């Protein structure tokens, strides 16, 4: 029997040379993950986690591995500036670290912030466990296996960020990933290792932006560890080029009494997938996630949220809003698991969605599994249109229809941003939301 021809995307990814490191365990791990990618292939819609996100069109495309001219690509420095965010900054353009755009000369005490490529050139052994665990976690849970493996095999750079015990980093740390226009469609991959030691505190701003019509494929994997009593505020702003494909995975582990608050804004990209996995493994750990996804045109934005309570008296609260217009499609899956022994856990999830066009679509799937006693848990999801009575009220006050729709939609989305402590940044995000709305 004739074997089917390899998909162009798979062929292009396999034809790309693996980044050499000269580190035995790392080169072996990269080869193992490439072989796992070959064995598993790309997921299709028969895989439950990819039921609503087909990769047929993407699988027919070819990408060049890396951008040889990334160091000289012109980037408007004003794009990197966010109101209320002044602190250390790492910038990557098409997956390559750009020292000229970064600001890491004067780091506060207790903060280590460097590109993964530089960290590997020094003492790589402390990174071995984190990189190996990060490579295997996605496969163990069946989430984004193919892209997890290709990232582990191909990522030559990324972020290493560590905060020492009981250190409170005052200014936000900014990570910026720019997709810049190139002569060909580029595939680039970055890998992050982030750790807050016992009692450490950090505000982290992660930004994904496009510079020109880049049409790239980017995979990004973050492995975030919060030790006992650590506190993380994490804002993730994704506003990539409208022709880019972004496949991202963020994995958090919260130890005893660790706390994390995430605000996520998904605006750009052609095909965007974000797997956000969190494990509350220490007693009293707390996680709050707040997110907005707002596809328009023919965008496809898919968010997969999975939270696992594994210890006593843990708490999670998730509030996500979706708005789709034109012919766009949004996907949201929120899964909460309270494992055996996680007594006293408190888990809540809400996903509310608006359709601003008869051709727009949002698929939402809340899931809840409880295997412990004395648990509080609630989840719910809705999909609908703007309240006609509210629209009528605003119109009766002389407000034009498109302005009335914009006011109601913005208020709907801002409900998940109101607890963002940075006032200037919160107002900037609100302006981005307004700019994303249909102008008719």
Tab-separated table of C-alpha atoms in Angstrom:
chain	number	residue	atom	x	y	z
A	1	UNK	CA	0.000	0.000	0.000
A	2	UNK	CA	1.291	3.445	-0.917
A	3	UNK	CA	1.974	5.701	2.038
A	4	UNK	CA	0.420	9.200	1.868
A	5	UNK	CA	2.855	11.961	0.983
A	6	UNK	CA	4.147	13.917	4.000
A	7	UNK	CA	2.344	17.173	4.634
A	8	UNK	CA	4.295	20.230	3.428
A	9	UNK	CA	4.405	21.728	6.939
A	10	UNK	CA	5.748	18.514	8.441
A	11	UNK	CA	8.330	18.175	5.666
A	12	UNK	CA	9.513	21.757	6.150
A	13	UNK	CA	9.830	21.352	9.918
A	14	UNK	CA	11.733	18.075	9.561
A	15	UNK	CA	14.041	19.441	6.863
A	16	UNK	CA	15.200	22.207	9.182
A	17	UNK	CA	18.470	21.385	10.941
A	18	UNK	CA	18.323	21.010	14.697
A	19	UNK	CA	20.134	23.823	16.519
A	20	UNK	CA	23.512	22.421	17.629
A	21	UNK	CA	24.498	23.085	21.231
A	22	UNK	CA	27.507	20.864	21.896
A	23	UNK	CA	25.720	19.810	25.112
A	24	UNK	CA	25.143	16.065	25.014
A	25	UNK	CA	21.917	15.855	26.999
A	26	UNK	CA	20.383	18.834	25.173
A	27	UNK	CA	21.214	17.570	21.679
A	28	UNK	CA	19.834	14.133	22.626
A	29	UNK	CA	16.638	15.684	23.990
A	30	UNK	CA	16.150	17.690	20.802
A	31	UNK	CA	16.555	14.584	18.671
A	32	UNK	CA	14.144	12.604	20.854
A	33	UNK	CA	11.500	15.293	20.529
A	34	UNK	CA	11.904	15.441	16.759
A	35	UNK	CA	11.386	11.682	16.610
A	36	UNK	CA	8.300	12.031	18.812
A	37	UNK	CA	6.960	14.666	16.418
A	38	UNK	CA	7.494	12.309	13.474
A	39	UNK	CA	5.736	9.481	15.310
A	40	UNK	CA	2.738	11.534	16.417
A	41	UNK	CA	2.230	13.894	13.492
A	42	UNK	CA	-0.087	16.877	13.557
A	43	UNK	CA	-3.345	16.695	15.527
A	44	UNK	CA	-6.625	16.735	13.619
A	45	UNK	CA	-10.191	17.494	14.667
A	46	UNK	CA	-10.692	13.884	15.799
A	47	UNK	CA	-8.464	14.781	18.749
A	48	UNK	CA	-10.844	16.227	21.357
A	49	UNK	CA	-8.520	19.098	22.305
A	50	UNK	CA	-8.408	20.168	18.613
A	51	UNK	CA	-12.062	19.521	17.797
A	52	UNK	CA	-12.792	23.129	16.846
A	53	UNK	CA	-9.394	24.108	15.415
A	54	UNK	CA	-8.544	22.498	12.092
A	55	UNK	CA	-4.945	22.612	10.848
A	56	UNK	CA	-5.647	21.617	7.238
A	57	UNK	CA	-4.696	24.967	5.719
A	58	UNK	CA	-1.639	25.369	7.960
A	59	UNK	CA	-0.434	21.840	7.157
A	60	UNK	CA	-0.193	22.737	3.460
A	61	UNK	CA	2.174	25.631	4.051
A	62	UNK	CA	5.976	25.670	4.080
A	63	UNK	CA	8.133	27.809	6.339
A	64	UNK	CA	11.814	28.646	6.320
A	65	UNK	CA	13.575	27.688	9.548
A	66	UNK	CA	14.673	30.820	11.389
A	67	UNK	CA	15.453	34.276	10.065
A	68	UNK	CA	19.112	34.782	9.197
A	69	UNK	CA	18.560	38.556	9.049
A	70	UNK	CA	16.665	38.880	12.345
A	71	UNK	CA	19.471	40.956	13.898
A	72	UNK	CA	19.120	43.648	11.236
A	73	UNK	CA	15.353	43.777	10.832
A	74	UNK	CA	14.067	47.292	11.400
A	75	UNK	CA	11.685	47.565	14.338
A	76	UNK	CA	9.948	50.757	15.410
A	77	UNK	CA	11.129	51.169	19.007
A	78	UNK	CA	7.895	52.983	19.909
A	79	UNK	CA	6.054	49.688	19.419
A	80	UNK	CA	7.898	48.284	22.404
A	81	UNK	CA	6.687	50.965	24.820
A	82	UNK	CA	3.631	50.359	26.973
A	83	UNK	CA	2.184	53.036	29.279
A	84	UNK	CA	3.088	52.443	32.901
A	85	UNK	CA	5.717	49.825	32.052
A	86	UNK	CA	9.272	50.975	32.721
A	87	UNK	CA	11.758	48.346	33.771
A	88	UNK	CA	14.033	45.607	32.455
A	89	UNK	CA	13.164	44.384	28.970
A	90	UNK	CA	14.095	41.469	26.722
A	91	UNK	CA	13.213	41.740	23.025
A	92	UNK	CA	13.176	38.970	20.426
A	93	UNK	CA	12.635	39.557	16.701
A	94	UNK	CA	11.528	36.509	14.714
A	95	UNK	CA	12.760	34.389	17.594
A	96	UNK	CA	16.243	35.937	17.839
A	97	UNK	CA	17.396	37.972	20.851
A	98	UNK	CA	18.017	41.642	20.054
A	99	UNK	CA	20.424	43.241	22.519
A	100	UNK	CA	20.044	46.626	20.813
A	101	UNK	CA	16.335	46.762	21.638
A	102	UNK	CA	16.587	45.240	25.116
A	103	UNK	CA	17.289	46.897	28.465
A	104	UNK	CA	19.068	44.537	30.877
A	105	UNK	CA	22.178	46.535	31.775
A	106	UNK	CA	21.049	47.471	35.286
A	107	UNK	CA	18.988	44.708	36.789
A	108	UNK	CA	17.664	45.064	40.328
A	109	UNK	CA	19.149	42.888	43.043
A	110	UNK	CA	17.811	39.363	43.089
A	111	UNK	CA	16.741	39.274	39.435
A	112	UNK	CA	18.349	37.082	36.782
A	113	UNK	CA	17.118	37.900	33.281
A	114	UNK	CA	18.927	36.623	30.196
A	115	UNK	CA	18.332	34.955	26.839
A	116	UNK	CA	18.278	31.174	26.956
A	117	UNK	CA	21.030	31.062	24.325
A	118	UNK	CA	23.397	32.945	26.643
A	119	UNK	CA	22.416	30.876	29.688
A	120	UNK	CA	23.227	27.665	27.800
A	121	UNK	CA	26.675	28.975	26.915
A	122	UNK	CA	27.416	29.390	30.618
A	123	UNK	CA	26.474	26.696	33.097
A	124	UNK	CA	23.750	24.729	31.315
A	125	UNK	CA	23.338	22.006	33.933
A	126	UNK	CA	20.891	23.971	36.167
A	127	UNK	CA	18.582	24.240	33.139
A	128	UNK	CA	18.550	20.521	32.448
A	129	UNK	CA	15.677	19.539	34.716
A	130	UNK	CA	13.441	22.453	33.690
A	131	UNK	CA	13.981	21.909	29.959
A	132	UNK	CA	13.455	18.161	30.212
A	133	UNK	CA	10.293	18.521	32.305
A	134	UNK	CA	8.942	21.213	30.032
A	135	UNK	CA	9.464	18.974	27.026
A	136	UNK	CA	7.495	16.105	28.528
A	137	UNK	CA	4.558	17.861	30.243
A	138	UNK	CA	2.540	18.528	27.107
A	139	UNK	CA	2.840	14.913	25.976
A	140	UNK	CA	1.828	13.602	29.391
A	141	UNK	CA	-1.448	15.535	29.262
A	142	UNK	CA	-2.147	15.124	25.553
A	143	UNK	CA	-2.089	18.871	24.970
A	144	UNK	CA	-0.516	20.287	21.793
A	145	UNK	CA	1.827	17.307	21.545
A	146	UNK	CA	3.121	18.027	18.046
A	147	UNK	CA	3.956	21.652	18.698
A	148	UNK	CA	5.391	20.921	22.139
A	149	UNK	CA	7.755	18.414	20.564
A	150	UNK	CA	8.758	20.644	17.671
A	151	UNK	CA	9.396	23.513	20.076
A	152	UNK	CA	11.536	21.332	22.357
A	153	UNK	CA	13.468	20.119	19.312
A	154	UNK	CA	13.917	23.452	17.539
A	155	UNK	CA	13.986	26.300	20.082
A	156	UNK	CA	17.480	27.776	20.239
A	157	UNK	CA	16.539	30.810	22.319
A	158	UNK	CA	14.041	32.134	24.794
A	159	UNK	CA	13.974	33.599	28.297
A	160	UNK	CA	15.568	32.569	31.564
A	161	UNK	CA	14.072	34.613	34.410
A	162	UNK	CA	14.679	33.919	38.086
A	163	UNK	CA	13.833	35.936	41.192
A	164	UNK	CA	15.738	35.159	44.382
A	165	UNK	CA	14.022	34.252	47.639
A	166	UNK	CA	12.093	37.085	49.335
A	167	UNK	CA	13.081	39.611	46.657
A	168	UNK	CA	10.362	42.017	45.499
A	169	UNK	CA	11.052	43.340	41.999
A	170	UNK	CA	9.441	46.780	41.891
A	171	UNK	CA	9.331	47.688	38.191
A	172	UNK	CA	7.535	45.354	35.774
A	173	UNK	CA	9.758	43.079	33.687
A	174	UNK	CA	8.827	43.202	30.009
A	175	UNK	CA	9.221	40.395	27.468
A	176	UNK	CA	8.571	41.390	23.842
A	177	UNK	CA	8.269	39.061	20.857
A	178	UNK	CA	8.130	40.775	17.468
A	179	UNK	CA	7.116	39.106	14.237
A	180	UNK	CA	8.848	41.243	11.611
A	181	UNK	CA	8.293	41.087	7.861
A	182	UNK	CA	10.866	38.913	6.085
A	183	UNK	CA	11.557	37.743	2.534
A	184	UNK	CA	9.871	34.414	3.250
A	185	UNK	CA	7.494	32.932	5.786
A	186	UNK	CA	9.620	31.984	8.794
A	187	UNK	CA	9.135	29.336	11.482
A	188	UNK	CA	10.647	30.357	14.807
A	189	UNK	CA	10.528	28.840	18.267
A	190	UNK	CA	11.313	30.149	21.755
A	191	UNK	CA	11.389	28.481	25.147
A	192	UNK	CA	11.055	30.145	28.574
A	193	UNK	CA	12.092	29.105	32.058
A	194	UNK	CA	10.673	31.362	34.764
A	195	UNK	CA	11.047	30.722	38.489
A	196	UNK	CA	10.122	32.752	41.539
A	197	UNK	CA	11.829	31.486	44.668
A	198	UNK	CA	10.234	31.373	48.112
A	199	UNK	CA	8.496	34.633	49.008
A	200	UNK	CA	9.551	36.390	45.776
A	201	UNK	CA	7.304	38.916	43.994
A	202	UNK	CA	7.286	39.917	40.330
A	203	UNK	CA	5.139	41.801	37.814
A	204	UNK	CA	5.636	40.413	34.316
A	205	UNK	CA	4.383	41.939	31.053
A	206	UNK	CA	4.544	39.684	27.990
A	207	UNK	CA	3.843	41.267	24.624
A	208	UNK	CA	3.445	39.700	21.175
A	209	UNK	CA	3.354	42.224	18.339
A	210	UNK	CA	3.590	42.272	14.558
A	211	UNK	CA	5.729	44.570	12.432
A	212	UNK	CA	4.449	44.349	8.874
A	213	UNK	CA	2.701	41.407	7.237
A	214	UNK	CA	5.005	38.653	8.418
A	215	UNK	CA	2.977	35.425	7.894
A	216	UNK	CA	5.196	33.455	10.272
A	217	UNK	CA	4.681	30.325	12.331
A	218	UNK	CA	5.794	30.794	15.945
A	219	UNK	CA	5.758	28.286	18.792
A	220	UNK	CA	6.345	29.495	22.342
A	221	UNK	CA	6.523	27.364	25.481
A	222	UNK	CA	6.716	28.844	29.000
A	223	UNK	CA	7.487	26.824	32.127
A	224	UNK	CA	6.662	28.923	35.213
A	225	UNK	CA	7.414	27.765	38.764
A	226	UNK	CA	6.192	29.640	41.845
A	227	UNK	CA	7.787	28.434	45.074
A	228	UNK	CA	6.244	28.745	48.526
A	229	UNK	CA	4.633	32.129	49.120
A	230	UNK	CA	5.719	33.578	45.756
A	231	UNK	CA	3.525	36.200	44.091
A	232	UNK	CA	3.263	36.744	40.320
A	233	UNK	CA	1.249	39.336	38.373
A	234	UNK	CA	1.376	38.382	34.695
A	235	UNK	CA	-0.119	40.401	31.824
A	236	UNK	CA	-0.092	38.780	28.390
A	237	UNK	CA	-0.933	41.028	25.431
A	238	UNK	CA	-1.114	39.290	22.052
A	239	UNK	CA	-1.503	41.659	19.102
A	240	UNK	CA	0.436	39.883	16.375
A	241	UNK	CA	0.236	40.482	12.642
A	242	UNK	CA	-3.091	39.508	11.114
A	243	UNK	CA	-1.308	36.883	8.983
A	244	UNK	CA	0.767	35.184	11.709
A	245	UNK	CA	0.205	31.764	13.260
A	246	UNK	CA	1.017	31.535	16.986
A	247	UNK	CA	0.953	28.292	18.937
A	248	UNK	CA	1.700	28.939	22.616
A	249	UNK	CA	1.767	26.908	25.777
A	250	UNK	CA	2.044	28.368	29.286
A	251	UNK	CA	2.500	25.953	32.180
A	252	UNK	CA	2.389	27.050	35.802
A	253	UNK	CA	3.134	25.165	39.013
A	254	UNK	CA	2.100	26.837	42.257
A	255	UNK	CA	3.573	25.594	45.531
A	256	UNK	CA	2.283	26.216	49.076
A	257	UNK	CA	0.546	29.614	49.435
A	258	UNK	CA	1.882	30.799	46.076
A	259	UNK	CA	-0.384	33.261	44.243
A	260	UNK	CA	-0.613	34.083	40.536
A	261	UNK	CA	-2.842	36.576	38.737
A	262	UNK	CA	-2.994	36.459	34.944
A	263	UNK	CA	-4.600	38.973	32.620
A	264	UNK	CA	-4.707	37.848	28.983
A	265	UNK	CA	-5.709	39.878	25.940
A	266	UNK	CA	-5.869	38.006	22.611
A	267	UNK	CA	-6.345	40.408	19.694
A	268	UNK	CA	-4.090	39.612	16.724
A	269	UNK	CA	-2.958	36.725	14.570
A	270	UNK	CA	-4.582	34.674	11.824
A	271	UNK	CA	-4.533	31.365	13.698
A	272	UNK	CA	-3.801	31.610	17.424
A	273	UNK	CA	-3.776	28.816	19.975
A	274	UNK	CA	-2.919	29.227	23.662
A	275	UNK	CA	-2.798	26.243	26.011
A	276	UNK	CA	-2.727	27.541	29.562
A	277	UNK	CA	-2.124	24.774	32.093
A	278	UNK	CA	-1.884	25.342	35.838
A	279	UNK	CA	-1.190	22.943	38.691
A	280	UNK	CA	-1.928	24.025	42.261
A	281	UNK	CA	0.358	21.552	43.995
A	282	UNK	CA	0.830	23.276	47.368
A	283	UNK	CA	-1.676	23.813	50.171
A	284	UNK	CA	-3.337	27.215	49.986
A	285	UNK	CA	-2.134	28.049	46.448
A	286	UNK	CA	-4.276	30.613	44.605
A	287	UNK	CA	-4.741	31.367	40.911
A	288	UNK	CA	-6.808	34.089	39.234
A	289	UNK	CA	-7.108	34.236	35.447
A	290	UNK	CA	-8.837	37.019	33.550
A	291	UNK	CA	-8.987	37.014	29.764
A	292	UNK	CA	-10.497	38.568	26.659
A	293	UNK	CA	-10.295	37.111	23.150
A	294	UNK	CA	-11.611	39.251	20.329
A	295	UNK	CA	-11.245	37.773	16.821
A	296	UNK	CA	-12.449	39.696	13.797
A	297	UNK	CA	-12.181	39.361	10.026
A	298	UNK	CA	-11.376	35.691	9.436
A	299	UNK	CA	-9.255	35.243	12.569
A	300	UNK	CA	-9.330	32.033	14.583
A	301	UNK	CA	-8.407	32.332	18.280
A	302	UNK	CA	-8.417	29.223	20.467
A	303	UNK	CA	-7.839	29.311	24.252
A	304	UNK	CA	-7.469	26.079	26.208
A	305	UNK	CA	-7.492	26.612	29.981
A	306	UNK	CA	-6.792	23.648	32.272
A	307	UNK	CA	-6.507	24.089	36.054
A	308	UNK	CA	-5.759	21.181	38.360
A	309	UNK	CA	-6.219	21.458	42.146
A	310	UNK	CA	-3.929	18.927	43.818
A	311	UNK	CA	-3.566	20.196	47.407
A	312	UNK	CA	-5.648	21.277	50.375
A	313	UNK	CA	-7.567	24.577	50.448
A	314	UNK	CA	-6.472	25.771	47.018
A	315	UNK	CA	-8.468	28.401	45.144
A	316	UNK	CA	-8.900	29.353	41.511
A	317	UNK	CA	-11.098	31.964	39.888
A	318	UNK	CA	-11.357	32.373	36.114
A	319	UNK	CA	-13.341	35.021	34.253
A	320	UNK	CA	-13.071	35.062	30.442
A	321	UNK	CA	-14.939	37.066	27.809
A	322	UNK	CA	-15.079	36.493	24.067
A	323	UNK	CA	-16.248	38.812	21.286
A	324	UNK	CA	-16.336	37.700	17.645
A	325	UNK	CA	-17.283	39.762	14.598
A	326	UNK	CA	-17.295	39.425	10.790
A	327	UNK	CA	-16.499	35.786	9.904
A	328	UNK	CA	-14.178	35.177	12.858
A	329	UNK	CA	-14.184	32.182	15.145
A	330	UNK	CA	-13.326	31.921	18.820
A	331	UNK	CA	-12.809	28.749	20.831
A	332	UNK	CA	-12.648	28.474	24.611
A	333	UNK	CA	-12.278	25.355	26.721
A	334	UNK	CA	-12.119	25.747	30.472
A	335	UNK	CA	-11.340	22.549	32.379
A	336	UNK	CA	-11.086	22.359	36.152
A	337	UNK	CA	-10.079	19.224	38.021
A	338	UNK	CA	-10.145	18.820	41.788
A	339	UNK	CA	-7.922	15.799	42.384
A	340	UNK	CA	-8.277	13.238	45.195
A	341	UNK	CA	-6.992	14.701	48.442
A	342	UNK	CA	-7.559	18.324	47.403
A	343	UNK	CA	-10.215	18.834	50.068
A	344	UNK	CA	-11.372	22.365	50.745
A	345	UNK	CA	-10.662	23.557	47.200
A	346	UNK	CA	-12.642	26.468	45.739
A	347	UNK	CA	-12.846	26.601	41.934
A	348	UNK	CA	-14.955	28.900	39.772
A	349	UNK	CA	-15.039	29.534	36.027
A	350	UNK	CA	-17.131	31.895	33.927
A	351	UNK	CA	-16.999	32.366	30.158
A	352	UNK	CA	-19.378	34.860	28.557
A	353	UNK	CA	-19.342	35.559	24.828
A	354	UNK	CA	-20.805	38.033	22.335
A	355	UNK	CA	-21.401	37.536	18.623
A	356	UNK	CA	-21.416	40.833	16.726
A	357	UNK	CA	-22.119	39.261	13.341
A	358	UNK	CA	-24.427	36.494	12.095
A	359	UNK	CA	-21.395	34.844	10.479
A	360	UNK	CA	-19.206	34.869	13.595
A	361	UNK	CA	-18.868	31.786	15.795
A	362	UNK	CA	-17.697	31.009	19.326
A	363	UNK	CA	-17.464	27.459	20.638
A	364	UNK	CA	-17.194	27.192	24.416
A	365	UNK	CA	-16.825	24.095	26.541
A	366	UNK	CA	-16.634	24.304	30.354
A	367	UNK	CA	-15.567	21.130	32.150
A	368	UNK	CA	-15.508	20.239	35.842
A	369	UNK	CA	-14.261	17.067	37.522
A	370	UNK	CA	-14.321	16.663	41.311
A	371	UNK	CA	-12.690	13.799	43.188
A	372	UNK	CA	-12.464	15.359	46.675
A	373	UNK	CA	-14.750	16.314	49.561
A	374	UNK	CA	-15.885	19.667	50.998
A	375	UNK	CA	-15.311	21.452	47.714
A	376	UNK	CA	-16.817	24.639	46.311
A	377	UNK	CA	-17.050	24.637	42.521
A	378	UNK	CA	-19.012	26.547	39.897
A	379	UNK	CA	-18.730	26.924	36.152
A	380	UNK	CA	-20.817	28.373	33.364
A	381	UNK	CA	-20.722	29.660	29.800
A	382	UNK	CA	-23.002	31.777	27.594
A	383	UNK	CA	-23.045	32.885	23.960
A	384	UNK	CA	-25.370	35.656	22.793
A	385	UNK	CA	-25.808	39.087	21.244
A	386	UNK	CA	-25.833	42.580	22.695
A	387	UNK	CA	-28.845	43.457	24.836
A	388	UNK	CA	-31.364	45.125	22.498
A	389	UNK	CA	-32.936	47.017	25.401
A	390	UNK	CA	-29.603	48.538	26.351
A	391	UNK	CA	-28.985	49.469	22.716
A	392	UNK	CA	-32.426	51.068	22.495
A	393	UNK	CA	-31.780	53.061	25.664
A	394	UNK	CA	-28.493	54.450	24.323
A	395	UNK	CA	-30.022	55.187	20.924
A	396	UNK	CA	-32.887	57.037	22.620
A	397	UNK	CA	-30.259	59.299	24.210
A	398	UNK	CA	-28.975	60.298	20.762
A	399	UNK	CA	-25.969	57.959	20.594
A	400	UNK	CA	-25.362	56.552	17.076
A	401	UNK	CA	-25.756	52.796	16.665
A	402	UNK	CA	-22.064	51.944	16.113
A	403	UNK	CA	-21.061	54.047	19.127
A	404	UNK	CA	-23.710	52.420	21.300
A	405	UNK	CA	-22.522	48.963	20.246
A	406	UNK	CA	-18.926	49.957	20.991
A	407	UNK	CA	-19.836	51.284	24.449
A	408	UNK	CA	-21.659	48.107	25.450
A	409	UNK	CA	-19.008	45.791	24.031
A	410	UNK	CA	-16.169	47.663	25.687
A	411	UNK	CA	-17.968	47.593	29.043
A	412	UNK	CA	-18.540	43.851	28.596
A	413	UNK	CA	-14.799	43.263	28.070
A	414	UNK	CA	-13.493	45.723	30.641
A	415	UNK	CA	-15.181	43.769	33.411
A	416	UNK	CA	-12.195	41.405	33.373
A	417	UNK	CA	-9.606	44.193	33.304
A	418	UNK	CA	-10.898	46.429	36.086
A	419	UNK	CA	-8.750	44.767	38.736
A	420	UNK	CA	-5.522	45.425	36.800
A	421	UNK	CA	-3.554	47.593	39.259
A	422	UNK	CA	-1.634	49.632	36.631
A	423	UNK	CA	-4.028	52.471	35.729
A	424	UNK	CA	-2.142	53.711	32.654
A	425	UNK	CA	-1.801	50.219	31.264
A	426	UNK	CA	-5.447	49.413	31.944
A	427	UNK	CA	-6.588	52.451	29.945
A	428	UNK	CA	-4.224	51.549	27.100
A	429	UNK	CA	-5.701	48.055	26.907
A	430	UNK	CA	-9.208	49.537	26.826
A	431	UNK	CA	-8.185	51.647	23.821
A	432	UNK	CA	-6.872	48.549	22.059
A	433	UNK	CA	-10.213	46.841	22.648
A	434	UNK	CA	-12.096	49.770	21.133
A	435	UNK	CA	-9.791	49.810	18.103
A	436	UNK	CA	-10.549	46.109	17.527
A	437	UNK	CA	-14.323	46.649	17.268
A	438	UNK	CA	-16.124	46.888	13.913
A	439	UNK	CA	-16.276	50.490	12.711
A	440	UNK	CA	-19.818	50.318	11.368
